[in-house]
CSV table of C-alpha atoms in Angstrom, one decimal:
chain,number,residue,atom,x,y,z
F,1,MET,CA,89.9,76.3,86.6
F,2,ASP,CA,90.1,79.6,84.9
F,3,LEU,CA,93.7,80.4,84.3
F,4,GLU,CA,93.1,84.1,83.8
F,5,GLU,CA,91.4,84.4,87.2
F,6,ILE,CA,94.3,82.5,88.8
F,7,GLU,CA,96.8,84.8,87.1
F,8,LYS,CA,95.0,87.8,88.5
F,9,HIS,CA,95.0,86.3,91.9
F,10,LEU,CA,98.7,85.5,91.7
F,11,LYS,CA,99.6,88.9,90.4
F,12,GLY,CA,98.1,90.3,93.6
F,13,ILE,CA,100.0,88.1,96.0
F,14,LEU,CA,103.3,87.5,94.4
F,15,SER,CA,106.2,89.8,93.6
F,16,GLU,CA,106.4,90.8,89.9
F,17,ARG,CA,109.5,88.6,89.5
F,18,ARG,CA,107.8,85.5,90.9
F,19,TYR,CA,104.6,86.2,89.0
F,20,ILE,CA,106.6,86.4,85.7
F,21,HIS,CA,108.4,83.2,86.6
F,22,SER,CA,105.1,81.5,87.3
F,23,VAL,CA,103.7,82.5,83.9
F,24,GLY,CA,106.9,81.3,82.2
F,25,THR,CA,106.6,78.0,84.0
F,26,MET,CA,103.0,77.7,82.9
F,27,ARG,CA,104.0,78.2,79.3
F,28,MET,CA,106.9,75.8,79.4
F,29,ALA,CA,104.7,73.2,81.2
F,30,ARG,CA,102.1,73.5,78.5
F,31,LYS,CA,104.8,73.1,75.8
F,32,LEU,CA,106.4,70.0,77.4
F,33,ALA,CA,103.0,68.5,78.1
F,34,LYS,CA,102.3,68.6,74.4
F,35,TYR,CA,105.6,66.9,73.6
F,36,TYR,CA,105.0,64.1,76.2
F,37,GLY,CA,101.3,63.6,75.6
F,38,GLU,CA,100.1,65.0,78.9
F,39,ASN,CA,97.1,67.2,79.5
F,40,GLU,CA,98.3,70.7,78.4
F,41,ASP,CA,95.7,72.6,80.4
F,42,GLU,CA,96.4,70.7,83.6
F,43,ALA,CA,100.1,71.2,83.1
F,44,ALA,CA,99.6,74.9,82.5
F,45,PHE,CA,97.6,75.1,85.7
F,46,ALA,CA,100.2,73.3,87.7
F,47,GLY,CA,103.0,75.4,86.3
F,48,LEU,CA,101.1,78.6,87.0
F,49,ILE,CA,100.4,77.8,90.7
F,50,HIS,CA,103.6,75.8,91.5
F,51,ASP,CA,105.1,78.7,93.5
F,52,ILE,CA,102.0,80.0,95.1
F,53,ALA,CA,103.5,79.6,98.6
F,54,LYS,CA,107.1,80.6,97.6
F,55,GLU,CA,107.0,84.1,99.2
F,56,LEU,CA,105.4,83.2,102.5
F,57,THR,CA,107.3,84.6,105.5
F,58,GLU,CA,108.9,82.2,108.1
F,59,ASP,CA,106.0,83.0,110.5
F,60,GLU,CA,103.4,82.2,107.8
F,61,ILE,CA,105.2,79.0,106.9
F,62,TYR,CA,105.2,77.8,110.6
F,63,GLU,CA,101.6,78.9,111.0
F,64,TYR,CA,100.4,77.1,107.9
F,65,VAL,CA,102.4,73.9,108.8
F,66,ARG,CA,100.9,74.0,112.3
F,67,THR,CA,97.3,74.6,111.2
F,68,HIS,CA,97.4,72.1,108.4
F,69,ASN,CA,99.4,69.3,110.2
F,70,ILE,CA,102.1,69.3,107.6
F,71,GLU,CA,105.3,67.5,108.7
F,72,MET,CA,108.7,69.0,108.2
F,73,ASP,CA,111.7,66.8,108.0
F,74,ASP,CA,115.1,67.8,109.4
F,75,VAL,CA,116.4,69.2,106.1
F,76,GLU,CA,113.2,71.3,105.7
F,77,LYS,CA,113.6,72.6,109.2
F,78,GLN,CA,117.1,73.8,108.2
F,79,ASN,CA,115.9,75.2,104.9
F,80,LEU,CA,112.4,76.5,105.3
F,81,ALA,CA,112.3,77.6,101.6
F,82,LEU,CA,111.8,73.9,100.7
F,83,MET,CA,108.4,74.0,102.5
F,84,HIS,CA,106.8,76.1,99.8
F,85,SER,CA,106.2,72.9,97.7
F,86,LYS,CA,104.4,71.1,100.5
F,87,ILE,CA,102.3,74.2,101.3
F,88,GLY,CA,101.7,74.9,97.6
F,89,ALA,CA,100.4,71.3,97.1
F,90,SER,CA,98.1,71.8,100.1
F,91,ILE,CA,96.8,75.2,98.8
F,92,ALA,CA,96.3,73.6,95.3
F,93,LYS,CA,94.1,71.0,96.9
F,94,GLU,CA,92.1,73.3,99.2
F,95,LYS,CA,91.8,76.4,97.1
F,96,TYR,CA,91.6,75.0,93.6
F,97,GLU,CA,90.5,71.4,94.2
F,98,ALA,CA,93.6,70.3,92.2
F,99,SER,CA,93.8,66.6,91.2
F,100,PRO,CA,96.3,64.4,93.1
F,101,LYS,CA,98.4,64.4,89.9
F,102,VAL,CA,98.7,68.2,90.1
F,103,GLN,CA,99.3,68.1,93.9
F,104,ASN,CA,102.1,65.7,93.5
F,105,ALA,CA,103.7,67.7,90.7
F,106,ILE,CA,103.7,70.8,93.0
F,107,LEU,CA,104.9,68.7,95.9
F,108,TYR,CA,107.9,67.3,94.0
F,109,HIS,CA,108.8,70.4,91.9
F,110,THR,CA,111.6,71.5,94.3
F,111,THR,CA,113.4,68.4,95.6
F,112,GLY,CA,112.2,65.9,93.0
F,113,ASN,CA,111.2,62.4,94.1
F,114,VAL,CA,111.7,58.9,92.7
F,115,ASN,CA,107.9,58.5,92.5
F,116,MET,CA,107.5,61.4,90.0
F,117,ASP,CA,105.4,60.4,87.0
F,118,THR,CA,105.9,62.1,83.6
F,119,PHE,CA,103.5,64.9,84.6
F,120,ALA,CA,105.5,65.7,87.7
F,121,LYS,CA,108.8,65.6,85.8
F,122,ILE,CA,107.3,68.1,83.3
F,123,ILE,CA,106.6,70.6,86.1
F,124,TYR,CA,110.0,70.0,87.8
F,125,VAL,CA,111.7,70.7,84.5
F,126,ALA,CA,109.5,73.6,83.4
F,127,ASP,CA,110.2,75.4,86.7
F,128,LYS,CA,113.9,75.3,86.0
F,129,VAL,CA,114.1,76.0,82.2
F,130,GLU,CA,111.2,78.3,81.6
F,131,GLU,CA,111.6,81.3,79.3
F,132,THR,CA,112.8,83.9,81.8
F,133,ARG,CA,115.6,81.7,83.1
F,134,ASP,CA,118.9,82.9,81.6
F,135,TYR,CA,121.7,81.0,83.3
F,136,ASP,CA,124.6,79.5,81.3
F,137,GLY,CA,123.4,76.4,79.4
F,138,VAL,CA,119.7,76.9,79.8
F,139,GLU,CA,119.1,76.9,76.0
F,140,GLU,CA,120.7,73.5,75.7
F,141,LEU,CA,118.7,72.2,78.6
F,142,ARG,CA,115.5,73.4,76.9
F,143,LYS,CA,116.4,71.3,73.9
F,144,ILE,CA,117.2,68.2,76.0
F,145,ALA,CA,113.9,68.7,77.8
F,146,GLU,CA,112.0,68.2,74.6
F,147,LYS,CA,113.7,64.8,74.0
F,148,ASP,CA,114.6,63.3,77.4
F,149,LEU,CA,113.1,64.4,80.7
F,150,ASP,CA,115.2,62.0,82.8
F,151,LYS,CA,118.4,63.2,81.2
F,152,VAL,CA,117.6,66.9,81.8
F,153,ILE,CA,116.6,66.2,85.4
F,154,LEU,CA,119.9,64.5,86.1
F,155,ILE,CA,121.8,67.5,84.7
F,156,LEU,CA,119.7,69.8,86.8
F,157,ILE,CA,120.2,67.8,89.9
F,158,ASP,CA,124.0,67.8,89.4
F,159,PHE,CA,123.8,71.5,89.0
F,160,VAL,CA,121.8,71.9,92.2
F,161,ILE,CA,124.2,69.6,94.1
F,162,GLU,CA,127.2,71.7,93.0
F,163,LYS,CA,125.5,74.9,94.0
F,164,SER,CA,124.4,73.5,97.3
F,165,ASN,CA,128.0,72.4,98.1
F,166,ARG,CA,129.3,75.8,97.3
F,167,LEU,CA,126.7,77.4,99.6
F,168,GLY,CA,127.2,74.8,102.3
F,169,ARG,CA,123.6,73.6,102.1
F,170,ILE,CA,122.4,70.1,102.8
F,171,MET,CA,120.8,68.3,99.9
F,172,HIS,CA,117.4,66.9,100.5
F,173,PRO,CA,117.4,63.0,100.6
F,174,ASP,CA,114.6,62.9,98.0
F,175,THR,CA,116.9,64.7,95.5
F,176,ILE,CA,119.8,62.4,96.2
F,177,GLU,CA,117.6,59.3,95.9
F,178,LEU,CA,116.2,60.6,92.6
F,179,ARG,CA,119.6,61.3,91.2
F,180,ASN,CA,120.8,57.8,92.1
F,181,ALA,CA,117.8,56.2,90.5
F,182,LEU,CA,118.3,58.2,87.3
F,183,LYS,CA,122.0,57.3,87.3
F,184,ASN,CA,121.1,53.7,87.4
F,185,ILE,CA,118.6,54.1,84.5
F,186,ASN,CA,121.1,55.8,82.4
F,187,LYS,CA,123.9,53.3,82.8
């Protein structure tokens, strides 16, 4: 896996904004992997390609799902943007022969999942606190991420729930299940 080659490929298929975000996620994933004793190169790779399917059109999403037999649940049918994680995991496997660990990290990076291992948690967090993110409180979240992945994920999920409620979106059951599990751990 040559990250420079992958970067060139992504630069050609993603918008400049999405490409810059992907590189930022790669850098943060590498940094967090070092803190948590995970493979830094593998984390950088997963961080770089995590949004490879993010800018597919609705037609492209439906076509990919149909031709690759990917199931969509009811929430994903209502919010097609969530499908980029499932499609991204599939592309990672097919195009880059990514390990199951990388595939799962990409699969879970949007909604989260109670089955996330430390590696998947790193990619989930890196996506949301990478260097180009500039929302209120992100600096503090970066500091927490270096000490406690579960705590920062719980904060991030609560933020997503609040935003989804404001926008009238339905939360994915995997996100709620993860939040509840983390709440029980942190009692």
